[in-house]
């Protein structure tokens, strides 16, 4: 899957909600977790717990990205007018100093069905990841297909 002369898998964690791997390359080690968030609030709480655990598991730079299937702010889903408890729980994740929510450039939303828009996709990084890649941001690109 990748050139082991450049990067090698060190550890992995696989659950129903997260696939997380830590890697080491020639220069340093780092971690990445891909997320496809659940649509029900009970499973979302499990995901938030798994993310908190990953933050303590990885010692080097890390990035957690994907579709979280929830918005953080009302402005990220214009057709919703009430802050739901699940949104408040998601926002509370970012109260921790070791979680940085990368800004979204070139747009406000990452998902649309043509009638509604939301920011469901995001990347959360550690302070050491941000220090290593200080100009990194999430970019909204043109939608070419579904």
JSON list of C-alpha atoms in Angstrom, two decimals:
[
{"chain": "A", "resi": 1, "resn": "UNK", "atom": "CA", "xyz": [0.00, 0.00, 0.00]},
{"chain": "A", "resi": 2, "resn": "UNK", "atom": "CA", "xyz": [2.91, 2.36, 0.69]},
{"chain": "A", "resi": 3, "resn": "UNK", "atom": "CA", "xyz": [6.65, 2.30, 0.21]},
{"chain": "A", "resi": 4, "resn": "UNK", "atom": "CA", "xyz": [8.09, 0.84, 3.45]},
{"chain": "A", "resi": 5, "resn": "UNK", "atom": "CA", "xyz": [11.40, 2.52, 2.67]},
{"chain": "A", "resi": 6, "resn": "UNK", "atom": "CA", "xyz": [9.63, 5.86, 3.30]},
{"chain": "A", "resi": 7, "resn": "UNK", "atom": "CA", "xyz": [6.80, 5.13, 5.76]},
{"chain": "A", "resi": 8, "resn": "UNK", "atom": "CA", "xyz": [5.92, 2.12, 7.90]},
{"chain": "A", "resi": 9, "resn": "UNK", "atom": "CA", "xyz": [2.87, 1.21, 9.97]},
{"chain": "A", "resi": 10, "resn": "UNK", "atom": "CA", "xyz": [3.66, 1.15, 13.71]},
{"chain": "A", "resi": 11, "resn": "UNK", "atom": "CA", "xyz": [0.25, 0.55, 15.32]},
{"chain": "A", "resi": 12, "resn": "UNK", "atom": "CA", "xyz": [-3.38, 0.41, 14.33]},
{"chain": "A", "resi": 13, "resn": "UNK", "atom": "CA", "xyz": [-6.76, 0.72, 16.02]},
{"chain": "A", "resi": 14, "resn": "UNK", "atom": "CA", "xyz": [-9.93, -0.32, 14.23]},
{"chain": "A", "resi": 15, "resn": "UNK", "atom": "CA", "xyz": [-13.45, 0.06, 15.59]},
{"chain": "A", "resi": 16, "resn": "UNK", "atom": "CA", "xyz": [-16.91, 0.50, 14.12]},
{"chain": "A", "resi": 17, "resn": "UNK", "atom": "CA", "xyz": [-16.35, 4.28, 14.08]},
{"chain": "A", "resi": 18, "resn": "UNK", "atom": "CA", "xyz": [-12.62, 4.86, 13.53]},
{"chain": "A", "resi": 19, "resn": "UNK", "atom": "CA", "xyz": [-9.68, 3.44, 11.61]},
{"chain": "A", "resi": 20, "resn": "UNK", "atom": "CA", "xyz": [-6.54, 4.87, 13.20]},
{"chain": "A", "resi": 21, "resn": "UNK", "atom": "CA", "xyz": [-2.91, 4.19, 12.36]},
{"chain": "A", "resi": 22, "resn": "UNK", "atom": "CA", "xyz": [0.38, 5.56, 13.56]},
{"chain": "A", "resi": 23, "resn": "UNK", "atom": "CA", "xyz": [3.26, 5.64, 11.13]},
{"chain": "A", "resi": 24, "resn": "UNK", "atom": "CA", "xyz": [6.95, 6.31, 11.20]},
{"chain": "A", "resi": 25, "resn": "UNK", "atom": "CA", "xyz": [8.88, 7.69, 8.26]},
{"chain": "A", "resi": 26, "resn": "UNK", "atom": "CA", "xyz": [12.52, 8.52, 7.76]},
{"chain": "A", "resi": 27, "resn": "UNK", "atom": "CA", "xyz": [12.20, 11.80, 9.64]},
{"chain": "A", "resi": 28, "resn": "UNK", "atom": "CA", "xyz": [9.62, 11.31, 12.41]},
{"chain": "A", "resi": 29, "resn": "UNK", "atom": "CA", "xyz": [6.44, 9.53, 13.45]},
{"chain": "A", "resi": 30, "resn": "UNK", "atom": "CA", "xyz": [2.85, 10.67, 13.08]},
{"chain": "A", "resi": 31, "resn": "UNK", "atom": "CA", "xyz": [-0.70, 9.39, 13.37]},
{"chain": "A", "resi": 32, "resn": "UNK", "atom": "CA", "xyz": [-3.82, 9.60, 11.23]},
{"chain": "A", "resi": 33, "resn": "UNK", "atom": "CA", "xyz": [-7.38, 8.46, 11.90]},
{"chain": "A", "resi": 34, "resn": "UNK", "atom": "CA", "xyz": [-10.14, 8.39, 9.31]},
{"chain": "A", "resi": 35, "resn": "UNK", "atom": "CA", "xyz": [-13.66, 8.92, 10.64]},
{"chain": "A", "resi": 36, "resn": "UNK", "atom": "CA", "xyz": [-17.10, 8.28, 9.26]},
{"chain": "A", "resi": 37, "resn": "UNK", "atom": "CA", "xyz": [-19.34, 9.54, 12.06]},
{"chain": "A", "resi": 38, "resn": "UNK", "atom": "CA", "xyz": [-22.56, 7.87, 13.14]},
{"chain": "A", "resi": 39, "resn": "UNK", "atom": "CA", "xyz": [-25.99, 9.44, 12.75]},
{"chain": "A", "resi": 40, "resn": "UNK", "atom": "CA", "xyz": [-27.29, 8.65, 16.23]},
{"chain": "A", "resi": 41, "resn": "UNK", "atom": "CA", "xyz": [-26.36, 10.53, 19.38]},
{"chain": "A", "resi": 42, "resn": "UNK", "atom": "CA", "xyz": [-25.48, 7.48, 21.53]},
{"chain": "A", "resi": 43, "resn": "UNK", "atom": "CA", "xyz": [-22.88, 6.31, 19.01]},
{"chain": "A", "resi": 44, "resn": "UNK", "atom": "CA", "xyz": [-21.59, 9.87, 18.64]},
{"chain": "A", "resi": 45, "resn": "UNK", "atom": "CA", "xyz": [-20.68, 9.88, 22.34]},
{"chain": "A", "resi": 46, "resn": "UNK", "atom": "CA", "xyz": [-18.67, 6.71, 21.74]},
{"chain": "A", "resi": 47, "resn": "UNK", "atom": "CA", "xyz": [-16.86, 8.43, 18.88]},
{"chain": "A", "resi": 48, "resn": "UNK", "atom": "CA", "xyz": [-16.01, 11.45, 21.05]},
{"chain": "A", "resi": 49, "resn": "UNK", "atom": "CA", "xyz": [-14.60, 9.05, 23.68]},
{"chain": "A", "resi": 50, "resn": "UNK", "atom": "CA", "xyz": [-12.52, 7.26, 21.03]},
{"chain": "A", "resi": 51, "resn": "UNK", "atom": "CA", "xyz": [-11.15, 10.57, 19.76]},
{"chain": "A", "resi": 52, "resn": "UNK", "atom": "CA", "xyz": [-10.22, 11.62, 23.29]},
{"chain": "A", "resi": 53, "resn": "UNK", "atom": "CA", "xyz": [-8.44, 8.29, 23.73]},
{"chain": "A", "resi": 54, "resn": "UNK", "atom": "CA", "xyz": [-6.51, 8.68, 20.48]},
{"chain": "A", "resi": 55, "resn": "UNK", "atom": "CA", "xyz": [-5.32, 12.11, 21.61]},
{"chain": "A", "resi": 56, "resn": "UNK", "atom": "CA", "xyz": [-3.68, 10.54, 24.65]},
{"chain": "A", "resi": 57, "resn": "UNK", "atom": "CA", "xyz": [-2.44, 7.44, 22.79]},
{"chain": "A", "resi": 58, "resn": "UNK", "atom": "CA", "xyz": [-0.37, 9.27, 20.18]},
{"chain": "A", "resi": 59, "resn": "UNK", "atom": "CA", "xyz": [2.72, 11.08, 21.35]},
{"chain": "A", "resi": 60, "resn": "UNK", "atom": "CA", "xyz": [3.80, 12.67, 18.06]},
{"chain": "A", "resi": 61, "resn": "UNK", "atom": "CA", "xyz": [1.90, 14.79, 15.52]},
{"chain": "A", "resi": 62, "resn": "UNK", "atom": "CA", "xyz": [-1.52, 13.48, 14.52]},
{"chain": "A", "resi": 63, "resn": "UNK", "atom": "CA", "xyz": [-4.54, 14.29, 12.35]},
{"chain": "A", "resi": 64, "resn": "UNK", "atom": "CA", "xyz": [-8.11, 12.98, 12.61]},
{"chain": "A", "resi": 65, "resn": "UNK", "atom": "CA", "xyz": [-10.23, 13.64, 9.54]},
{"chain": "A", "resi": 66, "resn": "UNK", "atom": "CA", "xyz": [-13.36, 12.65, 7.75]},
{"chain": "A", "resi": 67, "resn": "UNK", "atom": "CA", "xyz": [-17.12, 12.96, 7.81]},
{"chain": "A", "resi": 68, "resn": "UNK", "atom": "CA", "xyz": [-18.23, 13.50, 11.41]},
{"chain": "A", "resi": 69, "resn": "UNK", "atom": "CA", "xyz": [-21.92, 13.63, 10.36]},
{"chain": "A", "resi": 70, "resn": "UNK", "atom": "CA", "xyz": [-22.55, 16.53, 12.72]},
{"chain": "A", "resi": 71, "resn": "UNK", "atom": "CA", "xyz": [-22.03, 20.28, 12.69]},
{"chain": "A", "resi": 72, "resn": "UNK", "atom": "CA", "xyz": [-20.29, 22.22, 15.42]},
{"chain": "A", "resi": 73, "resn": "UNK", "atom": "CA", "xyz": [-22.13, 25.54, 15.03]},
{"chain": "A", "resi": 74, "resn": "UNK", "atom": "CA", "xyz": [-25.59, 26.59, 13.85]},
{"chain": "A", "resi": 75, "resn": "UNK", "atom": "CA", "xyz": [-23.92, 28.58, 11.05]},
{"chain": "A", "resi": 76, "resn": "UNK", "atom": "CA", "xyz": [-22.59, 25.30, 9.61]},
{"chain": "A", "resi": 77, "resn": "UNK", "atom": "CA", "xyz": [-26.13, 24.11, 8.83]},
{"chain": "A", "resi": 78, "resn": "UNK", "atom": "CA", "xyz": [-28.40, 27.06, 7.99]},
{"chain": "A", "resi": 79, "resn": "UNK", "atom": "CA", "xyz": [-31.69, 25.14, 8.04]},
{"chain": "A", "resi": 80, "resn": "UNK", "atom": "CA", "xyz": [-31.21, 24.20, 11.74]},
{"chain": "A", "resi": 81, "resn": "UNK", "atom": "CA", "xyz": [-32.18, 26.90, 14.23]},
{"chain": "A", "resi": 82, "resn": "UNK", "atom": "CA", "xyz": [-31.67, 25.14, 17.61]},
{"chain": "A", "resi": 83, "resn": "UNK", "atom": "CA", "xyz": [-28.39, 24.02, 19.12]},
{"chain": "A", "resi": 84, "resn": "UNK", "atom": "CA", "xyz": [-28.78, 20.31, 19.81]},
{"chain": "A", "resi": 85, "resn": "UNK", "atom": "CA", "xyz": [-27.06, 18.64, 22.76]},
{"chain": "A", "resi": 86, "resn": "UNK", "atom": "CA", "xyz": [-25.03, 16.48, 20.35]},
{"chain": "A", "resi": 87, "resn": "UNK", "atom": "CA", "xyz": [-23.67, 19.67, 18.73]},
{"chain": "A", "resi": 88, "resn": "UNK", "atom": "CA", "xyz": [-22.75, 21.03, 22.16]},
{"chain": "A", "resi": 89, "resn": "UNK", "atom": "CA", "xyz": [-20.98, 17.75, 23.00]},
{"chain": "A", "resi": 90, "resn": "UNK", "atom": "CA", "xyz": [-19.07, 17.94, 19.72]},
{"chain": "A", "resi": 91, "resn": "UNK", "atom": "CA", "xyz": [-18.07, 21.56, 20.41]},
{"chain": "A", "resi": 92, "resn": "UNK", "atom": "CA", "xyz": [-16.90, 20.56, 23.90]},
{"chain": "A", "resi": 93, "resn": "UNK", "atom": "CA", "xyz": [-14.24, 18.36, 22.27]},
{"chain": "A", "resi": 94, "resn": "UNK", "atom": "CA", "xyz": [-12.49, 21.51, 21.09]},
{"chain": "A", "resi": 95, "resn": "UNK", "atom": "CA", "xyz": [-12.25, 22.93, 24.61]},
{"chain": "A", "resi": 96, "resn": "UNK", "atom": "CA", "xyz": [-9.23, 20.68, 25.07]},
{"chain": "A", "resi": 97, "resn": "UNK", "atom": "CA", "xyz": [-5.94, 22.43, 24.23]},
{"chain": "A", "resi": 98, "resn": "UNK", "atom": "CA", "xyz": [-4.65, 19.41, 22.30]},
{"chain": "A", "resi": 99, "resn": "UNK", "atom": "CA", "xyz": [-7.42, 19.59, 19.66]},
{"chain": "A", "resi": 100, "resn": "UNK", "atom": "CA", "xyz": [-7.24, 22.11, 16.83]},
{"chain": "A", "resi": 101, "resn": "UNK", "atom": "CA", "xyz": [-10.10, 22.30, 14.35]},
{"chain": "A", "resi": 102, "resn": "UNK", "atom": "CA", "xyz": [-8.55, 23.25, 10.99]},
{"chain": "A", "resi": 103, "resn": "UNK", "atom": "CA", "xyz": [-10.31, 26.14, 9.24]},
{"chain": "A", "resi": 104, "resn": "UNK", "atom": "CA", "xyz": [-12.22, 25.53, 6.02]},
{"chain": "A", "resi": 105, "resn": "UNK", "atom": "CA", "xyz": [-11.01, 27.63, 3.08]},
{"chain": "A", "resi": 106, "resn": "UNK", "atom": "CA", "xyz": [-12.82, 28.36, -0.21]},
{"chain": "A", "resi": 107, "resn": "UNK", "atom": "CA", "xyz": [-16.31, 27.70, 1.13]},
{"chain": "A", "resi": 108, "resn": "UNK", "atom": "CA", "xyz": [-18.53, 27.31, 4.16]},
{"chain": "A", "resi": 109, "resn": "UNK", "atom": "CA", "xyz": [-19.94, 23.81, 3.61]},
{"chain": "A", "resi": 110, "resn": "UNK", "atom": "CA", "xyz": [-18.61, 20.35, 2.74]},
{"chain": "A", "resi": 111, "resn": "UNK", "atom": "CA", "xyz": [-21.91, 18.59, 1.96]},
{"chain": "A", "resi": 112, "resn": "UNK", "atom": "CA", "xyz": [-25.04, 19.41, 0.00]},
{"chain": "A", "resi": 113, "resn": "UNK", "atom": "CA", "xyz": [-28.00, 17.56, -1.44]},
{"chain": "A", "resi": 114, "resn": "UNK", "atom": "CA", "xyz": [-28.93, 20.56, -3.60]},
{"chain": "A", "resi": 115, "resn": "UNK", "atom": "CA", "xyz": [-31.49, 21.83, -1.08]},
{"chain": "A", "resi": 116, "resn": "UNK", "atom": "CA", "xyz": [-29.54, 21.88, 2.19]},
{"chain": "A", "resi": 117, "resn": "UNK", "atom": "CA", "xyz": [-25.90, 22.57, 3.04]},
{"chain": "A", "resi": 118, "resn": "UNK", "atom": "CA", "xyz": [-23.75, 21.54, 6.01]},
{"chain": "A", "resi": 119, "resn": "UNK", "atom": "CA", "xyz": [-20.16, 21.35, 7.15]},
{"chain": "A", "resi": 120, "resn": "UNK", "atom": "CA", "xyz": [-19.88, 17.69, 8.09]},
{"chain": "A", "resi": 121, "resn": "UNK", "atom": "CA", "xyz": [-16.27, 17.05, 7.06]},
{"chain": "A", "resi": 122, "resn": "UNK", "atom": "CA", "xyz": [-13.34, 18.38, 9.02]},
{"chain": "A", "resi": 123, "resn": "UNK", "atom": "CA", "xyz": [-9.79, 17.74, 10.15]},
{"chain": "A", "resi": 124, "resn": "UNK", "atom": "CA", "xyz": [-8.74, 17.90, 13.78]},
{"chain": "A", "resi": 125, "resn": "UNK", "atom": "CA", "xyz": [-5.00, 18.10, 14.46]},
{"chain": "A", "resi": 126, "resn": "UNK", "atom": "CA", "xyz": [-2.61, 18.18, 17.39]},
{"chain": "A", "resi": 127, "resn": "UNK", "atom": "CA", "xyz": [-0.58, 21.31, 18.22]},
{"chain": "A", "resi": 128, "resn": "UNK", "atom": "CA", "xyz": [2.58, 19.50, 17.08]},
{"chain": "A", "resi": 129, "resn": "UNK", "atom": "CA", "xyz": [0.94, 18.73, 13.69]},
{"chain": "A", "resi": 130, "resn": "UNK", "atom": "CA", "xyz": [-0.02, 22.39, 13.30]},
{"chain": "A", "resi": 131, "resn": "UNK", "atom": "CA", "xyz": [3.52, 23.47, 14.26]},
{"chain": "A", "resi": 132, "resn": "UNK", "atom": "CA", "xyz": [4.97, 21.11, 11.64]},
{"chain": "A", "resi": 133, "resn": "UNK", "atom": "CA", "xyz": [2.48, 22.29, 8.96]},
{"chain": "A", "resi": 134, "resn": "UNK", "atom": "CA", "xyz": [1.62, 25.89, 10.00]},
{"chain": "A", "resi": 135, "resn": "UNK", "atom": "CA", "xyz": [-0.13, 26.88, 6.75]},
{"chain": "A", "resi": 136, "resn": "UNK", "atom": "CA", "xyz": [-2.28, 23.77, 6.53]},
{"chain": "A", "resi": 137, "resn": "UNK", "atom": "CA", "xyz": [-6.05, 24.20, 6.13]},
{"chain": "A", "resi": 138, "resn": "UNK", "atom": "CA", "xyz": [-9.01, 22.26, 4.83]},
{"chain": "A", "resi": 139, "resn": "UNK", "atom": "CA", "xyz": [-10.07, 23.37, 1.33]},
{"chain": "A", "resi": 140, "resn": "UNK", "atom": "CA", "xyz": [-13.49, 23.11, -0.25]},
{"chain": "A", "resi": 141, "resn": "UNK", "atom": "CA", "xyz": [-12.93, 21.90, -3.80]},
{"chain": "A", "resi": 142, "resn": "UNK", "atom": "CA", "xyz": [-15.35, 21.83, -6.73]},
{"chain": "A", "resi": 143, "resn": "UNK", "atom": "CA", "xyz": [-17.74, 18.91, -6.65]},
{"chain": "A", "resi": 144, "resn": "UNK", "atom": "CA", "xyz": [-17.04, 16.75, -9.68]},
{"chain": "A", "resi": 145, "resn": "UNK", "atom": "CA", "xyz": [-19.31, 13.83, -8.78]},
{"chain": "A", "resi": 146, "resn": "UNK", "atom": "CA", "xyz": [-21.13, 12.32, -5.80]}
]
